[in-house]
Short mmCIF file of C-alpha atoms and ligand atoms in Angstrom, two decimals:
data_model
loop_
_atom_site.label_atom_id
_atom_site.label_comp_id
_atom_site.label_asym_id
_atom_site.label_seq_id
_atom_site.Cartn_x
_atom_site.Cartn_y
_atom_site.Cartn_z
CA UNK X 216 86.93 59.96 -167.23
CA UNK X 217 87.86 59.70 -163.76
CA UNK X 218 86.62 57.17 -161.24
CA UNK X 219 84.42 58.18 -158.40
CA UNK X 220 86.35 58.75 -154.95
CA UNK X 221 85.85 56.19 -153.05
CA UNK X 222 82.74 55.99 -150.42
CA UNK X 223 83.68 55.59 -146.57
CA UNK X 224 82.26 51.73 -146.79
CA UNK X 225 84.76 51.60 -149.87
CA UNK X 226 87.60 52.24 -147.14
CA UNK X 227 86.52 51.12 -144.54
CA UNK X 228 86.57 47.69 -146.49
CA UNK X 229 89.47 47.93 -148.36
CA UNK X 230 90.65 48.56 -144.40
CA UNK X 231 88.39 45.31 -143.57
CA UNK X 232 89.86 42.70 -146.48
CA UNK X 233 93.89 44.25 -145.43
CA UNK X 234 93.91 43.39 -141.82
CA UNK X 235 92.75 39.45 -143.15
CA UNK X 236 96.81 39.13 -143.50
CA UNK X 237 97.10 39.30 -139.82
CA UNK X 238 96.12 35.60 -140.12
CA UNK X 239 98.83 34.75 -141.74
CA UNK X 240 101.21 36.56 -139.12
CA UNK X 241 102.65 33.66 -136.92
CA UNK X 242 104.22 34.01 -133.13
CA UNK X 243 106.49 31.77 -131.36
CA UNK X 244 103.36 30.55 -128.65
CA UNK X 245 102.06 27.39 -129.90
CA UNK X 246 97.84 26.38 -129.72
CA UNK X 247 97.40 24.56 -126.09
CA UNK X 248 97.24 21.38 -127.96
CA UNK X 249 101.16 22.21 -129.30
CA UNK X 250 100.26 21.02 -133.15
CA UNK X 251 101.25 24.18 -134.42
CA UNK X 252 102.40 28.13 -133.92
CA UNK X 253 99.48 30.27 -133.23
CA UNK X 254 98.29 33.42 -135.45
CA UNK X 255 98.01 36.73 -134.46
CA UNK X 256 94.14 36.91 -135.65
CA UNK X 257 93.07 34.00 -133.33
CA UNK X 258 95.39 35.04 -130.94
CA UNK X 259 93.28 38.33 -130.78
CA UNK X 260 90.17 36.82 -130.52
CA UNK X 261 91.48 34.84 -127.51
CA UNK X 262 92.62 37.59 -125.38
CA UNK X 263 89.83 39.21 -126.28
CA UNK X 264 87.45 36.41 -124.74
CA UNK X 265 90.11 36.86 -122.17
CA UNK X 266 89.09 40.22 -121.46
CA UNK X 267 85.45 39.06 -121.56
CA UNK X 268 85.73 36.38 -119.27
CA UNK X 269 88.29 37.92 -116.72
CA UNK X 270 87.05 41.85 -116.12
CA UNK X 271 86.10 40.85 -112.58
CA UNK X 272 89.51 40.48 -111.85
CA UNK X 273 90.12 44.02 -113.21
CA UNK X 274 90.20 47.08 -111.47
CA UNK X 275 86.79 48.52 -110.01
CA UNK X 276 85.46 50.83 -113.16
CA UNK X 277 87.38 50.09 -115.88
CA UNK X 278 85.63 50.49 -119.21
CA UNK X 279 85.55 46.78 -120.54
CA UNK X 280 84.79 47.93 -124.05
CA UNK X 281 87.73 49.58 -124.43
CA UNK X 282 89.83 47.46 -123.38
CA UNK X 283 88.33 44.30 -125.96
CA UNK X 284 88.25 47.56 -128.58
CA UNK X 285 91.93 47.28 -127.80
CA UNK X 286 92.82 43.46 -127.67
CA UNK X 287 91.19 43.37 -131.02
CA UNK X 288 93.07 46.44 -132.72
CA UNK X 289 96.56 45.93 -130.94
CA UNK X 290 98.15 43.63 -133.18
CA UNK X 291 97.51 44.88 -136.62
CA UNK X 292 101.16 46.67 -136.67
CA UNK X 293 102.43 43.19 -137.01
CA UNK X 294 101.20 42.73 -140.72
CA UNK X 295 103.70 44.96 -141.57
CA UNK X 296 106.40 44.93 -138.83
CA UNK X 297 105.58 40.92 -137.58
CA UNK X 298 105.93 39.81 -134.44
CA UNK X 299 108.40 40.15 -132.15
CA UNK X 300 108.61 37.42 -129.85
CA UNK X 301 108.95 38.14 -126.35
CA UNK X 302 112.00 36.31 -125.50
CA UNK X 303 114.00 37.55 -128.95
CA UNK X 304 116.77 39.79 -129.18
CA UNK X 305 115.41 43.00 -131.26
CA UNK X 306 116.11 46.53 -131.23
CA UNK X 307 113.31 48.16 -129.35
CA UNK X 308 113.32 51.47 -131.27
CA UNK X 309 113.78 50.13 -134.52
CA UNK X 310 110.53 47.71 -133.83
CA UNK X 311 108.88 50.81 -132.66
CA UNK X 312 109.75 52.81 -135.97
CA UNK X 313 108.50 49.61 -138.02
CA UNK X 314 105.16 49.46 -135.80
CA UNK X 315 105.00 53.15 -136.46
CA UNK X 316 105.00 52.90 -140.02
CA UNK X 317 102.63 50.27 -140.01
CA UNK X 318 100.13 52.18 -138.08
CA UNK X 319 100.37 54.98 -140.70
CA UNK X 320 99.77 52.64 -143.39
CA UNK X 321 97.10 50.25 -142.07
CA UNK X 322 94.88 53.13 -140.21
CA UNK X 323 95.50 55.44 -143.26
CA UNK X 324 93.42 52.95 -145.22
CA UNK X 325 90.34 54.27 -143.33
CA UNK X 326 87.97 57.13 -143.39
CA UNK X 327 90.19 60.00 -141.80
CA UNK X 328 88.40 60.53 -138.50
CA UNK X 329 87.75 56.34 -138.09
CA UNK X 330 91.92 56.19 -139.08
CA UNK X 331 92.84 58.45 -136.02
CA UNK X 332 90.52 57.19 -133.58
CA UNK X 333 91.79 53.78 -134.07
CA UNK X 334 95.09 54.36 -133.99
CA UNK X 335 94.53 56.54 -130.90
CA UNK X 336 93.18 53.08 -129.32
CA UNK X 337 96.07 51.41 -130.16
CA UNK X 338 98.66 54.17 -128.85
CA UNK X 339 96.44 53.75 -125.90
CA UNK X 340 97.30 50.51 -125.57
CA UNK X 341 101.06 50.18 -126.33
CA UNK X 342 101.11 54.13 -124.08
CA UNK X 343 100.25 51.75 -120.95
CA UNK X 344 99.48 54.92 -118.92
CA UNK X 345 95.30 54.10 -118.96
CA UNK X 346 93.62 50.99 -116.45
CA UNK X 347 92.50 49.84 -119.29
CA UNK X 348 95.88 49.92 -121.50
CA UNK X 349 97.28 48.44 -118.43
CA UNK X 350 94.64 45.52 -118.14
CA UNK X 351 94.98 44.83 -121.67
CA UNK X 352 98.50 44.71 -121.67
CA UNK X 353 98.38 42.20 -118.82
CA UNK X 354 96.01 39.79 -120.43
CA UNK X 355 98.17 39.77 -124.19
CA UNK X 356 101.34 38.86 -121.54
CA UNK X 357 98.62 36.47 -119.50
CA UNK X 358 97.61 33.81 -122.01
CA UNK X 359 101.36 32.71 -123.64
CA UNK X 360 102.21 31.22 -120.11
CA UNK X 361 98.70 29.41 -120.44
CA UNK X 362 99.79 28.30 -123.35
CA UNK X 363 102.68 27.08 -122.59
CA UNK X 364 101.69 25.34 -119.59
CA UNK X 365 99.01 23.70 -121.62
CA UNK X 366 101.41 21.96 -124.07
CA UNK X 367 104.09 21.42 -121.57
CA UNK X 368 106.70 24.11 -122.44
CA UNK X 369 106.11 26.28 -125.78
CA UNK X 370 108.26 29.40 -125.97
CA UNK X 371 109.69 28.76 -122.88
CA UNK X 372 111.74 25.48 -124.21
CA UNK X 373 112.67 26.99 -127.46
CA UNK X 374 114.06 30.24 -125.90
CA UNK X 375 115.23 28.42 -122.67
CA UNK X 376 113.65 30.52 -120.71
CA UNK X 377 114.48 30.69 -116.58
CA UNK X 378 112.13 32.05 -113.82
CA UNK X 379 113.92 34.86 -113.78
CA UNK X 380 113.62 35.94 -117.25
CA UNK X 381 109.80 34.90 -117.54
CA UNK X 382 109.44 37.53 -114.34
CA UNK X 383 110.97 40.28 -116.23
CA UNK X 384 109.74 40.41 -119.53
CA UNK X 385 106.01 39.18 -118.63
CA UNK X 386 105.67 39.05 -115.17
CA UNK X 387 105.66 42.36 -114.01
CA UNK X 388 103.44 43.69 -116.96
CA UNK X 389 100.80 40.67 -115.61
CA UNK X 390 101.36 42.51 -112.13
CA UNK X 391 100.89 45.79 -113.41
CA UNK X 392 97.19 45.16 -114.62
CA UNK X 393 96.26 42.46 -113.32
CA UNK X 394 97.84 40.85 -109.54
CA UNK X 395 94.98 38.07 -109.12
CA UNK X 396 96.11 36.41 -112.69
CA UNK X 397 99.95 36.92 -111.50
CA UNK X 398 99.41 35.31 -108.23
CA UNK X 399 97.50 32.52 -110.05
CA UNK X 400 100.09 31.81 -113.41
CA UNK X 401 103.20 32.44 -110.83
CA UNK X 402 103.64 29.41 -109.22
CA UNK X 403 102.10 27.22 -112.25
CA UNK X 404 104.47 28.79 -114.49
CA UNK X 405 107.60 28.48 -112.25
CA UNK X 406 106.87 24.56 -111.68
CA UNK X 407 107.01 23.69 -115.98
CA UNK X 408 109.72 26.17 -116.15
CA UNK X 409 111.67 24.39 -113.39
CA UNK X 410 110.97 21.20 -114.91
CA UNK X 411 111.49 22.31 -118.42
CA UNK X 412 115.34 23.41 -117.19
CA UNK X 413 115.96 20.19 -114.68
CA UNK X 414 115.61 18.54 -117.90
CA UNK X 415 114.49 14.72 -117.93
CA UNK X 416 115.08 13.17 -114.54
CA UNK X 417 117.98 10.13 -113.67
CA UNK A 63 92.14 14.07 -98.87
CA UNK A 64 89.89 16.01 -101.12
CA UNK A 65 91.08 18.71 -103.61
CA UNK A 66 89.84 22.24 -102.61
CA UNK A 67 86.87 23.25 -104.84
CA UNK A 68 88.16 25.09 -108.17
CA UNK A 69 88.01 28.85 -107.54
CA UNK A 70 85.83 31.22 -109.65
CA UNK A 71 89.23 31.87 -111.50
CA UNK A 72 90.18 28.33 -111.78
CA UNK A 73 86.71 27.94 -113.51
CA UNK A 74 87.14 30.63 -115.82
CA UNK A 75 90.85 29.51 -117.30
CA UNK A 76 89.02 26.13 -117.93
CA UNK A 77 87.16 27.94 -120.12
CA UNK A 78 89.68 30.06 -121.48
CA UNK A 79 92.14 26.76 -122.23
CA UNK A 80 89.35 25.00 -123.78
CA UNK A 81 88.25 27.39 -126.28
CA UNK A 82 91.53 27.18 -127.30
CA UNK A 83 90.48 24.61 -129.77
CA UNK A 84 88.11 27.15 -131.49
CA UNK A 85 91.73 27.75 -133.77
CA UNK A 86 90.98 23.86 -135.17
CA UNK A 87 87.73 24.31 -136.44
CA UNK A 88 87.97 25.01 -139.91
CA UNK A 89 85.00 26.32 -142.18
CA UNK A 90 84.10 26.62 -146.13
CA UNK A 91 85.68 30.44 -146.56
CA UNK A 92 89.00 30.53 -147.78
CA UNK A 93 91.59 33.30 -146.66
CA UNK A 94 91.57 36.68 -149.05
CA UNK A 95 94.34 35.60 -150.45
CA UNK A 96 92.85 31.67 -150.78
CA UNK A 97 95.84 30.07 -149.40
CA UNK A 98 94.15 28.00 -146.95
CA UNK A 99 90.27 27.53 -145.63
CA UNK A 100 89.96 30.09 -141.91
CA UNK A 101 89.48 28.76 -138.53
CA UNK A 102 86.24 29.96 -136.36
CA UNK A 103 88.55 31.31 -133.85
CA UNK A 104 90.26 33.95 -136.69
CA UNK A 105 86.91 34.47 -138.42
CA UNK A 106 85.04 35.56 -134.76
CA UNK A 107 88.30 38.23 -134.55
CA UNK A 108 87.66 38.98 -138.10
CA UNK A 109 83.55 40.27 -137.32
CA UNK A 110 84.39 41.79 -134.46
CA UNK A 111 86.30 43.78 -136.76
CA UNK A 112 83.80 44.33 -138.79
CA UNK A 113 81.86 45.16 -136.43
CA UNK A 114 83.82 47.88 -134.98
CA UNK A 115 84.56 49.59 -138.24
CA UNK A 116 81.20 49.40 -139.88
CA UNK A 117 79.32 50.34 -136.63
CA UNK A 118 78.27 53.52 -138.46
CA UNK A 119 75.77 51.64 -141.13
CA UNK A 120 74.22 49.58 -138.18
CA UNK A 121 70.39 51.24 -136.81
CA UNK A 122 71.14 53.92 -134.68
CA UNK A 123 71.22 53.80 -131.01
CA UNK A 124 72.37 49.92 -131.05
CA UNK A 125 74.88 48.66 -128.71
CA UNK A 126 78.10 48.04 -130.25
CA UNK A 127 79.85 46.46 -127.40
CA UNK A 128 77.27 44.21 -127.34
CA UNK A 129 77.27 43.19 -131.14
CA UNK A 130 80.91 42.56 -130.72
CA UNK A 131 80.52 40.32 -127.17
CA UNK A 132 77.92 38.29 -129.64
CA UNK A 133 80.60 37.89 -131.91
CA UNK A 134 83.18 37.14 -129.95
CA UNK A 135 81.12 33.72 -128.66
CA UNK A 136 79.27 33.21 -131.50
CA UNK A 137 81.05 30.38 -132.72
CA UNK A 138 82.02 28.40 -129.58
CA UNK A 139 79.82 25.94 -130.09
CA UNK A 140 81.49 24.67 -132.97
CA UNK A 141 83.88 23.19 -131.06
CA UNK A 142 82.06 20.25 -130.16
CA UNK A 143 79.31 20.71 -133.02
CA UNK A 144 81.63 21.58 -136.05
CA UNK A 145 81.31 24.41 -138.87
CA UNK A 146 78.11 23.87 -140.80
CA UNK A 147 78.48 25.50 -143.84
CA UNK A 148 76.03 27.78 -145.07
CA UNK A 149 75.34 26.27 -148.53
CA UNK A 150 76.06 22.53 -147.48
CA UNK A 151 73.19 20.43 -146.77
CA UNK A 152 72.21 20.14 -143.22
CA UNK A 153 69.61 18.31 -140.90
CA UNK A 154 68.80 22.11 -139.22
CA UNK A 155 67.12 20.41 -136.37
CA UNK A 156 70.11 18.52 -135.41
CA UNK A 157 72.45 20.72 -135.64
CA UNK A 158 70.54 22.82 -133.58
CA UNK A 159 70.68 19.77 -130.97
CA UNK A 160 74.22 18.85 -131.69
CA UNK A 161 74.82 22.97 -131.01
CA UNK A 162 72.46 22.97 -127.46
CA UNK A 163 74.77 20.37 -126.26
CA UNK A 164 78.01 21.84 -126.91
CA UNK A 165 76.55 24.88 -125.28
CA UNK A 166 75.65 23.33 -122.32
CA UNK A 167 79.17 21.49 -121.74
CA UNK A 168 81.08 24.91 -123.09
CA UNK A 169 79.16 27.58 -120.80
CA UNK A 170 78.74 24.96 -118.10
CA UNK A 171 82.61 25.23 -117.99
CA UNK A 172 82.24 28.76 -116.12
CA UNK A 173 81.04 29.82 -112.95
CA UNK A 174 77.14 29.31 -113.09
CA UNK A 175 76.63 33.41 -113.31
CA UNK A 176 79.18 33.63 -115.91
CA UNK A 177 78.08 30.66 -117.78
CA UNK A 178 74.41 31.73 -117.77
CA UNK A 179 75.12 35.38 -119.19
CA UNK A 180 77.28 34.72 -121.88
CA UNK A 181 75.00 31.74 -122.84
CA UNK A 182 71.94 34.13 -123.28
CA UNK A 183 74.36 36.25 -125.55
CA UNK A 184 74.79 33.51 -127.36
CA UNK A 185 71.14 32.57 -127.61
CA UNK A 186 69.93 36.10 -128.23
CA UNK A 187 72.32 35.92 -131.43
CA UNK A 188 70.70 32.72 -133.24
CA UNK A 189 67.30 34.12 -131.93
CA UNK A 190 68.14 37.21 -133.96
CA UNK A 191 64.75 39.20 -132.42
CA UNK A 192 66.93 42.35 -131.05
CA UNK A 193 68.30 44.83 -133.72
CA UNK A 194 72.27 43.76 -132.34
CA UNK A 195 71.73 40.41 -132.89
CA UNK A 196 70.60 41.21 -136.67
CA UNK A 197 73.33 43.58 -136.93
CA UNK A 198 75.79 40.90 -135.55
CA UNK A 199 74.11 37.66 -137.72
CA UNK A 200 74.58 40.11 -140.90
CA UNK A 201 77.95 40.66 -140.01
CA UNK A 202 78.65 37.01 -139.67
CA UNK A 203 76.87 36.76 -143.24
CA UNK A 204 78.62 39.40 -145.04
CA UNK A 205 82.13 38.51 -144.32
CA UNK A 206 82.62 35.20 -146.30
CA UNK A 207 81.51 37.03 -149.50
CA UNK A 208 83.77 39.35 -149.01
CA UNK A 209 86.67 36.82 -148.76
CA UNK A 210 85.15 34.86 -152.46
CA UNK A 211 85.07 38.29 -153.90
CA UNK A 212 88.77 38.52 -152.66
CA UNK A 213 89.98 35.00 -153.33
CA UNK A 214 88.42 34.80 -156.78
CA UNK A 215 85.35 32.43 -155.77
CA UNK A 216 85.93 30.29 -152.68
CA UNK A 217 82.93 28.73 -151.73
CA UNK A 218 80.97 30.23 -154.27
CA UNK A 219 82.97 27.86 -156.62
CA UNK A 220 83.13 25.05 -154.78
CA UNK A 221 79.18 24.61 -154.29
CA UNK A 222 78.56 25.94 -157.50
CA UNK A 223 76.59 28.46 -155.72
CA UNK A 224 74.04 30.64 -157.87
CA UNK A 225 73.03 34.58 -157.49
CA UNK A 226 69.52 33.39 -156.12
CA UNK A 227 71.04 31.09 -153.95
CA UNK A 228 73.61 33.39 -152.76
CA UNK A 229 70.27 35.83 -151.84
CA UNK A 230 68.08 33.41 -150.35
CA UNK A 231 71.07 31.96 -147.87
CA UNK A 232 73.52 35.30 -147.35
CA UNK A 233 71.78 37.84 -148.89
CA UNK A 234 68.28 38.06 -146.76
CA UNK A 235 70.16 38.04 -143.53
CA UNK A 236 72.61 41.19 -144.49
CA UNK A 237 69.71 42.91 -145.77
CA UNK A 238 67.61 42.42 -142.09
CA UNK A 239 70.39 43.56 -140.47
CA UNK A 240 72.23 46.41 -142.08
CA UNK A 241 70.73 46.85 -145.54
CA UNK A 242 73.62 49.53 -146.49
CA UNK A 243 75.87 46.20 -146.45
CA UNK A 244 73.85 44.45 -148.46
CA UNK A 245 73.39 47.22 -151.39
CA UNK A 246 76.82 47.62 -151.58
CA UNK A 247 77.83 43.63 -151.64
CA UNK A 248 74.93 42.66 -154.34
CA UNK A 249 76.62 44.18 -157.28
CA UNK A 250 80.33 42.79 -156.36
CA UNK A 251 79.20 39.41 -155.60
CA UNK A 252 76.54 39.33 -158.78
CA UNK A 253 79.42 39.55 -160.98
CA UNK A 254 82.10 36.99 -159.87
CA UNK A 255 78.77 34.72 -158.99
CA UNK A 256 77.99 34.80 -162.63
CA UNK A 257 81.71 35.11 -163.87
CA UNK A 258 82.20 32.09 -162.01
CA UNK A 259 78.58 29.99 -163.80
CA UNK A 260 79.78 31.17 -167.30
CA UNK A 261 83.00 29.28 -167.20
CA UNK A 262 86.02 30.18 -169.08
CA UNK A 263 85.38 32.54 -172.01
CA UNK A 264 85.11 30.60 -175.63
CA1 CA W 539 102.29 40.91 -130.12
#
């Protein structure tokens, strides 16, 4: 005898019960309250309310949908390939080969069609040539700082992180999408980082 | 001196910081994997999920972005009000009170526009009268059996939950709102429900 093939809600929640690992993926930004490392689930769902709460400072017309379709999609890679914090050392084309696997793997659980059109989103995203990759992109660079503000360091103290650096690898991608959050985190962000490098005063 | 009013922005990352603490609520469901109980801020990520993949056995013609914005906020109130779980034994009236108040202080966090729309998405979710609000509620409903079914039991075990029980509380609300869900899910959950009531074979 041979088993039935399985049903599109049979894949669609074998697809559904997978991605429940990406709770279990940690990243170096700590919850505001610093207790502990945050996951990449929850840290979906909070850019996501990100998105929510912060389209008017997006460009005119850009399909809002999308770009929460994308916040909650764009981190699934990592329950294969983990996170890569922003402020490590890795090897950019072997974290894109891993990512790249993972897609295959995790959106090949799917019905075929559902498989590619998801994926599509999230080559959308990490593409970054769309308003709405870019705004996304800005936000999932937007809310570490907060973070780290919030709890008085984060990231920024364990990778001892300078103005400089925090400009580079998240700034401009804030800029990109979004210049009303960069003009807001800037100067918040440089006065903890200064702080955080003056170390404790005389 | 007085401090310049808080800017529609600074009003919104108020809100933004303060859900934060949506990732320390924890509820009944256990991971898939039953390592630890979930947060409210993972599980909202998780049925937007959900949502987004299963949109297909919703009624036709329902918004989807909307079922997902529901989902998104649909626990927020728990921050202040706490997880009530579904098979624990609650005074429904207060929570309901204890949930009202936490709404007010949450949303009242937000410009007053801001505040006022996404509190009527909230509302129109617990009113579940509109088909995306029953779509979104059964949603809400049909993930935690999902994760006993996964995790071998889960809450199911631990309130020594019966079949009939599991229909009156869970079932009835996946069955208003996407019936498909509910027709596959009976079956699965009927036999670890009753695995679970016979106890360990003689
Ligand atoms: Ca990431």
């Amino acid at each position: 005898m041979t088993q039935p093939s399985p049903s599109r809600l049979d894949r669609q929640m074998d697809f559904l019960m997978e991605i429940d690992r990406l709770k279990s993926v940690h990243r170096a930004t700590k919850l505001a309250d610093g207790t502990r490392r945050e996951n990449s689930a929850e840290h979906s769902w909070h850019v996501a309310l990100f998105a929510l709460t912060l389209a008017e400072h997006a460009p005119q017309g850009i399909d809002r949908a999308r770009v929460i379709e994308m916040l909650l999609l764009h981190d699934l890679v990592e329950i294969d390939a983990g996170d890569a914090p922003v402020y490590g050392n890795h090897d950019a084309s072997a974290v894109a080969e891993a990512e790249r696997k993972a897609a295959d793997r995790i959106f090949g659980l799917l019905p075929e069609d559902q498989g590619a059109h998801f994926r599509a989103i999230w080559e959308e995203f990490e593409a970054m040539q769309t308003p709405e990759a870019r705004f996304a992109k800005s936000l999932d660079r937007f809310a570490p700082p907060n973070m780290n503000i919030a709890n008085g360091g984060g990231s920024w103290a364990e990778y001892n992180v300078d103005f400089g650096t925090f400009q580079a690898n998240v700034g401009m991608k804030i800029l990109q999408g979004a210049p009303a959050l960069w003009e807001w985190i800037a100067p918040r962000a440089k006065a903890v980082i200064d702080r955080l490098r003056e170390g404790p005063k005389p």
